[in-house]
PDB file of C-alpha atoms in Angstrom:
ATOM      1  CA  MET A1198    -107.736 364.970 223.721  1.00 46.00           C
ATOM      2  CA  SER A1199    -105.991 364.429 227.154  1.00 56.00           C
ATOM      3  CA  GLY A1200    -103.162 361.983 226.414  1.00 56.00           C
ATOM      4  CA  ARG A1201     -99.263 362.515 227.123  1.00 63.00           C
ATOM      5  CA  PHE A1202     -98.121 361.155 223.926  1.00 73.00           C
ATOM      6  CA  THR A1203     -99.053 361.245 220.409  1.00 83.00           C
ATOM      7  CA  LEU A1204    -100.071 358.988 217.996  1.00 82.00           C
ATOM      8  CA  ASP A1205     -96.880 358.197 216.062  1.00 80.00           C
ATOM      9  CA  GLN A1206     -94.720 355.442 214.953  1.00 78.00           C
ATOM     10  CA  GLU A1207     -95.072 352.431 217.405  1.00 82.00           C
ATOM     11  CA  ASN A1208     -97.748 354.125 219.331  1.00 89.00           C
ATOM     12  CA  THR A1209     -99.878 354.003 216.212  1.00 92.00           C
ATOM     13  CA  LYS A1210     -99.556 350.141 215.922  1.00 92.00           C
ATOM     14  CA  THR A1211    -100.679 350.208 219.961  1.00 92.00           C
ATOM     15  CA  ALA A1212    -103.560 352.384 219.258  1.00 94.00           C
ATOM     16  CA  LEU A1213    -104.738 350.081 216.244  1.00 95.00           C
ATOM     17  CA  LYS A1214    -104.823 347.047 218.173  1.00 95.00           C
ATOM     18  CA  MET A1215    -106.507 348.811 220.851  1.00 96.00           C
ATOM     19  CA  MET A1216    -109.468 350.046 218.667  1.00 96.00           C
ATOM     20  CA  SER A1217    -109.920 346.627 217.065  1.00 97.00           C
ATOM     21  CA  ASP A1218    -109.731 344.753 220.865  1.00 97.00           C
ATOM     22  CA  VAL A1219    -112.068 347.088 222.233  1.00 98.00           C
ATOM     23  CA  THR A1220    -114.525 347.671 219.644  1.00 98.00           C
ATOM     24  CA  ALA A1221    -114.828 344.052 219.255  1.00 98.00           C
ATOM     25  CA  ILE A1222    -115.540 343.928 222.982  1.00 98.00           C
ATOM     26  CA  PHE A1223    -118.618 346.205 222.852  1.00 98.00           C
ATOM     27  CA  SER A1224    -119.773 344.539 219.728  1.00 97.00           C
ATOM     28  CA  VAL A1225    -119.552 341.076 221.727  1.00 97.00           C
ATOM     29  CA  CYS A1226    -121.611 342.655 224.476  1.00 97.00           C
ATOM     30  CA  GLN A1227    -124.045 344.594 222.505  1.00 97.00           C
ATOM     31  CA  ILE A1228    -122.894 347.621 223.341  1.00 98.00           C
ATOM     32  CA  LYS A1229    -123.734 350.854 220.565  1.00 98.00           C
ATOM     33  CA  TYR A1230    -120.095 352.972 219.663  1.00 98.00           C
ATOM     34  CA  THR A1231    -118.821 354.904 217.120  1.00 98.00           C
ATOM     35  CA  LEU A1232    -115.580 356.715 216.283  1.00 98.00           C
ATOM     36  CA  THR A1233    -115.808 360.399 217.158  1.00 97.00           C
ATOM     37  CA  ALA A1234    -113.532 363.493 217.577  1.00 94.00           C
ATOM     38  CA  GLY A1235    -110.111 363.289 216.047  1.00 93.00           C
ATOM     39  CA  THR A1236    -110.439 359.793 215.638  1.00 96.00           C
ATOM     40  CA  LEU A1237    -113.321 359.909 213.015  1.00 97.00           C
ATOM     41  CA  LEU A1238    -111.860 362.877 211.521  1.00 96.00           C
ATOM     42  CA  GLY A1239    -108.460 361.344 210.737  1.00 95.00           C
ATOM     43  CA  ILE A1240    -109.912 358.214 209.229  1.00 97.00           C
ATOM     44  CA  ILE A1241    -112.132 360.219 206.945  1.00 97.00           C
ATOM     45  CA  ARG A1242    -110.049 362.804 205.927  1.00 96.00           C
ATOM     46  CA  GLU A1243    -106.756 361.126 205.944  1.00 95.00           C
ATOM     47  CA  ASN A1244    -107.450 357.199 205.996  1.00 95.00           C
ATOM     48  CA  ARG A1245    -104.940 357.406 209.133  1.00 95.00           C
ATOM     49  CA  LEU A1246    -105.028 358.209 212.816  1.00 95.00           C
ATOM     50  CA  LEU A1247    -103.407 361.327 213.157  1.00 92.00           C
ATOM     51  CA  PRO A1248     -99.899 361.442 214.024  1.00 91.00           C
ATOM     52  CA  TRP A1249    -100.383 364.588 216.070  1.00 89.00           C
ATOM     53  CA  ASP A1250    -103.422 363.590 218.193  1.00 89.00           C
ATOM     54  CA  LYS A1251    -103.122 362.086 221.890  1.00 84.00           C
ATOM     55  CA  ASP A1252    -105.689 359.436 222.260  1.00 90.00           C
ATOM     56  CA  VAL A1253    -108.570 357.306 220.519  1.00 95.00           C
ATOM     57  CA  ASP A1254    -111.796 358.613 220.692  1.00 96.00           C
ATOM     58  CA  LEU A1255    -114.993 356.446 221.079  1.00 98.00           C
ATOM     59  CA  ARG A1256    -118.774 357.492 221.926  1.00 98.00           C
ATOM     60  CA  ILE A1257    -120.592 355.389 224.101  1.00 98.00           C
ATOM     61  CA  PHE A1258    -124.375 355.619 225.162  1.00 98.00           C
ATOM     62  CA  ARG A1259    -126.451 355.926 228.960  1.00 98.00           C
ATOM     63  CA  GLU A1260    -128.683 353.236 227.885  1.00 97.00           C
ATOM     64  CA  ASP A1261    -125.861 351.149 227.520  1.00 98.00           C
ATOM     65  CA  GLU A1262    -124.363 351.800 231.157  1.00 97.00           C
ATOM     66  CA  GLN A1263    -125.120 348.647 232.693  1.00 97.00           C
ATOM     67  CA  LYS A1264    -123.144 346.639 229.811  1.00 98.00           C
ATOM     68  CA  ILE A1265    -120.249 349.067 229.860  1.00 98.00           C
ATOM     69  CA  MET A1266    -119.481 348.233 233.655  1.00 97.00           C
ATOM     70  CA  ALA A1267    -119.789 344.453 232.549  1.00 97.00           C
ATOM     71  CA  ALA A1268    -117.556 344.959 229.601  1.00 98.00           C
ATOM     72  CA  ILE A1269    -114.778 346.378 231.971  1.00 98.00           C
ATOM     73  CA  PRO A1270    -113.323 342.874 232.819  1.00 98.00           C
ATOM     74  CA  LYS A1271    -113.309 342.094 229.517  1.00 98.00           C
ATOM     75  CA  ILE A1272    -111.164 344.655 228.716  1.00 98.00           C
ATOM     76  CA  LYS A1273    -108.793 344.349 231.370  1.00 96.00           C
ATOM     77  CA  LYS A1274    -108.573 340.369 230.479  1.00 96.00           C
ATOM     78  CA  ALA A1275    -107.593 341.862 227.173  1.00 96.00           C
ATOM     79  CA  GLY A1276    -104.414 343.401 228.472  1.00 94.00           C
ATOM     80  CA  TYR A1277    -105.854 347.235 229.085  1.00 96.00           C
ATOM     81  CA  LEU A1278    -105.702 349.140 232.188  1.00 96.00           C
ATOM     82  CA  VAL A1279    -109.238 350.911 232.645  1.00 97.00           C
ATOM     83  CA  ARG A1280    -110.313 353.845 234.760  1.00 96.00           C
ATOM     84  CA  VAL A1281    -113.680 355.117 235.138  1.00 97.00           C
ATOM     85  CA  ARG A1282    -114.202 358.669 235.719  1.00 96.00           C
ATOM     86  CA  HIS A1283    -117.505 360.236 237.084  1.00 97.00           C
ATOM     87  CA  GLN A1284    -119.543 363.297 236.739  1.00 96.00           C
ATOM     88  CA  GLU A1285    -118.390 366.149 239.256  1.00 94.00           C
ATOM     89  CA  LYS A1286    -121.633 368.120 239.393  1.00 93.00           C
ATOM     90  CA  GLU A1287    -125.147 367.867 238.640  1.00 95.00           C
ATOM     91  CA  ASP A1288    -126.108 369.380 235.171  1.00 96.00           C
ATOM     92  CA  ASN A1289    -129.008 368.500 234.092  1.00 95.00           C
ATOM     93  CA  PRO A1290    -129.455 365.662 232.371  1.00 97.00           C
ATOM     94  CA  LEU A1291    -125.883 364.843 233.834  1.00 97.00           C
ATOM     95  CA  LYS A1292    -126.168 363.419 236.931  1.00 97.00           C
ATOM     96  CA  PHE A1293    -123.287 363.725 240.012  1.00 96.00           C
ATOM     97  CA  GLY A1294    -121.673 360.623 240.291  1.00 96.00           C
ATOM     98  CA  GLU A1295    -122.921 358.927 237.228  1.00 97.00           C
ATOM     99  CA  PRO A1296    -120.276 357.225 234.922  1.00 97.00           C
ATOM    100  CA  ARG A1297    -119.363 359.465 232.478  1.00 97.00           C
ATOM    101  CA  ILE A1298    -115.993 358.169 230.878  1.00 97.00           C
ATOM    102  CA  LEU A1299    -113.862 355.147 230.495  1.00 97.00           C
ATOM    103  CA  LYS A1300    -110.013 355.835 229.898  1.00 96.00           C
ATOM    104  CA  ILE A1301    -108.343 352.822 228.544  1.00 96.00           C
ATOM    105  CA  TYR A1302    -104.919 352.428 228.416  1.00 94.00           C
ATOM    106  CA  SER A1303    -102.126 350.198 226.780  1.00 91.00           C
ATOM    107  CA  LYS A1304     -99.941 348.525 229.431  1.00 89.00           C
ATOM    108  CA  LYS A1305     -96.267 349.130 230.281  1.00 83.00           C
ATOM    109  CA  PHE A1306     -94.285 346.724 232.540  1.00 78.00           C
ATOM    110  CA  PHE A1307     -97.779 344.761 233.125  1.00 72.00           C
ATOM    111  CA  PHE A1308     -99.092 347.091 235.635  1.00 77.00           C
ATOM    112  CA  LEU A1309     -98.083 350.803 234.713  1.00 81.00           C
ATOM    113  CA  LYS A1310     -99.895 352.915 232.121  1.00 84.00           C
ATOM    114  CA  GLY A1311     -98.456 352.702 228.540  1.00 76.00           C
ATOM    115  CA  ASN A1312     -98.332 355.831 225.941  1.00 81.00           C
ATOM    116  CA  VAL A1313    -101.749 355.274 224.291  1.00 89.00           C
ATOM    117  CA  MET A1314    -104.997 356.105 226.016  1.00 94.00           C
ATOM    118  CA  MET A1315    -108.520 355.963 224.596  1.00 96.00           C
ATOM    119  CA  ASP A1316    -111.347 357.950 225.729  1.00 96.00           C
ATOM    120  CA  CYS A1317    -114.946 356.477 225.539  1.00 97.00           C
ATOM    121  CA  PHE A1318    -117.009 359.218 226.613  1.00 97.00           C
ATOM    122  CA  ILE A1319    -120.889 358.286 227.836  1.00 98.00           C
ATOM    123  CA  ALA A1320    -123.633 360.719 225.940  1.00 98.00           C
ATOM    124  CA  THR A1321    -127.029 360.865 227.530  1.00 98.00           C
ATOM    125  CA  ARG A1322    -130.201 360.853 225.276  1.00 97.00           C
ATOM    126  CA  PHE A1323    -131.959 364.371 226.332  1.00 97.00           C
ATOM    127  CA  GLU A1324    -135.135 365.386 223.932  1.00 95.00           C
ATOM    128  CA  ASN A1325    -133.362 365.713 220.596  1.00 96.00           C
ATOM    129  CA  SER A1326    -129.823 365.908 221.561  1.00 97.00           C
ATOM    130  CA  TYR A1327    -127.032 363.538 223.154  1.00 98.00           C
ATOM    131  CA  ILE A1328    -125.049 365.592 225.782  1.00 98.00           C
ATOM    132  CA  TRP A1329    -121.833 364.700 227.759  1.00 97.00           C
ATOM    133  CA  SER A1330    -119.190 366.551 229.650  1.00 96.00           C
ATOM    134  CA  CYS A1331    -115.472 366.255 229.706  1.00 92.00           C
ATOM    135  CA  GLY A1332    -112.354 368.172 231.300  1.00 90.00           C
ATOM    136  CA  GLY A1333    -113.363 367.038 234.740  1.00 87.00           C
ATOM    137  CA  ILE A1334    -114.129 369.552 237.261  1.00 86.00           C
ATOM    138  CA  LYS A1335    -111.096 372.200 236.653  1.00 88.00           C
ATOM    139  CA  LYS A1336    -111.926 372.227 232.710  1.00 91.00           C
ATOM    140  CA  TYR A1337    -115.195 371.147 232.801  1.00 94.00           C
ATOM    141  CA  THR A1338    -117.312 371.645 229.567  1.00 94.00           C
ATOM    142  CA  LYS A1339    -120.707 370.497 228.576  1.00 96.00           C
ATOM    143  CA  LYS A1340    -121.353 369.580 224.878  1.00 96.00           C
ATOM    144  CA  ALA A1341    -124.301 368.163 222.957  1.00 97.00           C
ATOM    145  CA  VAL A1342    -124.896 367.197 219.187  1.00 97.00           C
ATOM    146  CA  PRO A1343    -128.264 366.827 217.356  1.00 97.00           C
ATOM    147  CA  ALA A1344    -129.593 363.320 218.146  1.00 97.00           C
ATOM    148  CA  LYS A1345    -129.683 362.380 214.902  1.00 97.00           C
ATOM    149  CA  TYR A1346    -125.666 361.773 214.452  1.00 97.00           C
ATOM    150  CA  TYR A1347    -125.763 359.093 216.941  1.00 98.00           C
ATOM    151  CA  ASP A1348    -129.164 357.573 215.830  1.00 97.00           C
ATOM    152  CA  ASP A1349    -128.144 356.829 212.663  1.00 96.00           C
ATOM    153  CA  LEU A1350    -124.864 355.005 212.248  1.00 97.00           C
ATOM    154  CA  ASN A1351    -123.022 352.767 209.600  1.00 97.00           C
ATOM    155  CA  THR A1352    -119.594 351.525 208.968  1.00 97.00           C
ATOM    156  CA  VAL A1353    -116.250 352.654 207.264  1.00 97.00           C
ATOM    157  CA  GLN A1354    -113.232 350.105 206.696  1.00 97.00           C
ATOM    158  CA  PHE A1355    -110.126 350.940 208.068  1.00 97.00           C
ATOM    159  CA  ASP A1356    -107.032 348.993 208.704  1.00 94.00           C
ATOM    160  CA  ASP A1357    -108.982 345.683 207.942  1.00 93.00           C
ATOM    161  CA  LYS A1358    -111.586 346.182 210.108  1.00 96.00           C
ATOM    162  CA  LEU A1359    -115.181 347.658 210.193  1.00 97.00           C
ATOM    163  CA  TYR A1360    -116.077 350.369 212.547  1.00 98.00           C
ATOM    164  CA  PHE A1361    -119.260 352.567 213.048  1.00 98.00           C
ATOM    165  CA  ILE A1362    -119.434 356.246 212.369  1.00 98.00           C
ATOM    166  CA  PRO A1363    -122.370 358.596 212.074  1.00 98.00           C
ATOM    167  CA  SER A1364    -124.238 358.169 208.965  1.00 97.00           C
ATOM    168  CA  ASP A1365    -123.788 361.799 207.820  1.00 97.00           C
ATOM    169  CA  HIS A1366    -120.596 362.020 208.851  1.00 97.00           C
ATOM    170  CA  GLU A1367    -119.265 365.073 206.683  1.00 97.00           C
ATOM    171  CA  ASN A1368    -122.100 367.291 208.493  1.00 97.00           C
ATOM    172  CA  TYR A1369    -121.017 365.959 212.032  1.00 97.00           C
ATOM    173  CA  LEU A1370    -117.757 366.926 211.328  1.00 96.00           C
ATOM    174  CA  THR A1371    -118.679 370.127 210.034  1.00 96.00           C
ATOM    175  CA  TYR A1372    -120.903 370.547 213.384  1.00 96.00           C
ATOM    176  CA  ARG A1373    -118.012 370.035 215.240  1.00 94.00           C
ATOM    177  CA  TYR A1374    -114.812 371.205 213.646  1.00 94.00           C
ATOM    178  CA  GLY A1375    -116.134 373.762 211.019  1.00 92.00           C
ATOM    179  CA  ASP A1376    -114.244 373.277 207.930  1.00 91.00           C
ATOM    180  CA  TRP A1377    -112.594 370.008 208.904  1.00 92.00           C
ATOM    181  CA  ARG A1378    -111.014 369.436 205.443  1.00 91.00           C
ATOM    182  CA  VAL A1379    -108.471 371.878 206.539  1.00 88.00           C
ATOM    183  CA  PRO A1380    -105.988 370.304 209.465  1.00 85.00           C
ATOM    184  CA  GLN A1381    -105.821 372.597 212.906  1.00 81.00           C
ATOM    185  CA  LYS A1382    -102.853 370.824 214.616  1.00 73.00           C
ATOM    186  CA  LYS A1383    -103.949 373.311 217.899  1.00 80.00           C
ATOM    187  CA  TRP A1384    -107.676 372.628 218.113  1.00 78.00           C
ATOM    188  CA  ARG A1385    -108.660 373.095 221.587  1.00 84.00           C
ATOM    189  CA  PHE A1386    -111.884 370.869 223.274  1.00 83.00           C
ATOM    190  CA  THR A1387    -112.660 373.807 225.780  1.00 82.00           C
ATOM    191  CA  LYS A1388    -113.230 376.379 223.547  1.00 87.00           C
ATOM    192  CA  ASP A1389    -113.225 375.139 219.668  1.00 86.00           C
ATOM    193  CA  ASP A1390    -115.787 372.248 219.765  1.00 89.00           C
ATOM    194  CA  GLY A1391    -118.939 373.383 217.673  1.00 91.00           C
ATOM    195  CA  ALA A1392    -120.669 371.010 220.174  1.00 94.00           C
ATOM    196  CA  ILE A1393    -119.846 373.224 223.108  1.00 94.00           C
ATOM    197  CA  ILE A1394    -123.132 374.361 225.296  1.00 94.00           C
ATOM    198  CA  SER A1395    -121.612 375.615 228.463  1.00 91.00           C
ATOM    199  CA  THR A1396    -118.145 375.660 230.322  1.00 89.00           C
ATOM    200  CA  ASP A1397    -117.062 376.214 234.120  1.00 83.00           C
ATOM    201  CA  HIS A1398    -113.415 376.232 233.947  1.00 75.00           C
ATOM    202  CA  ARG A1399    -111.925 376.449 237.491  1.00 68.00           C
ATOM    203  CA  MET A1400    -108.533 377.825 237.947  1.00 47.00           C
ATOM    204  CA  LYS A1401    -105.764 376.311 240.512  1.00 46.00           C
ATOM    205  CA  LYS A1402    -105.086 378.365 243.251  1.00 39.00           C
ATOM    206  CA  LYS A1403    -101.304 379.682 243.287  1.00 35.00           C
ATOM    207  CA  LYS A1404     -99.222 378.606 246.204  1.00 34.00           C
ATOM    208  CA  ARG A1405     -97.880 381.541 248.242  1.00 29.00           C
TER     209      ARG A1405
END
């Protein structure tokens, strides 16, 4: 969604290793996760990471927040950079200042961000939905899916490893993408996602 480089050629190899490493750490730390968004779509539809995608997408959950924060040193030790982004405004049930996403980057020259990024958005259970935000304050977008999609998980084998995915992944993808079997390379997370429940897009002030 927000990476600078597409997942093609060498970047795909790095992305696959990142997926394997990070999900292994989540499993050891007993952190619930599921593949989601373009990562899930590519694996289910084409058995690959979409080469035009710009990041790897995982969903993690508010109930594991303490475990997630405790896992960050393990992710760094595995060779990745980690940045935590926080909720920029109070937006029930999302609370101002709480962690909303882990952004995990491959490394270049030991301390610079590499070409591959993973977004691990934290979803909050509220009544019969899971809710999260993305886009930061300038492209703020609040999203939700029925809780059934994340409450009931199964696994898929991909690249010789099992990953967690929604059990009802076909209907989940339909909920998010509509006719997900037809590739759409210009899909916009701020407008085209069926999970959007509200937006608050703030334009940059022009310099004068």
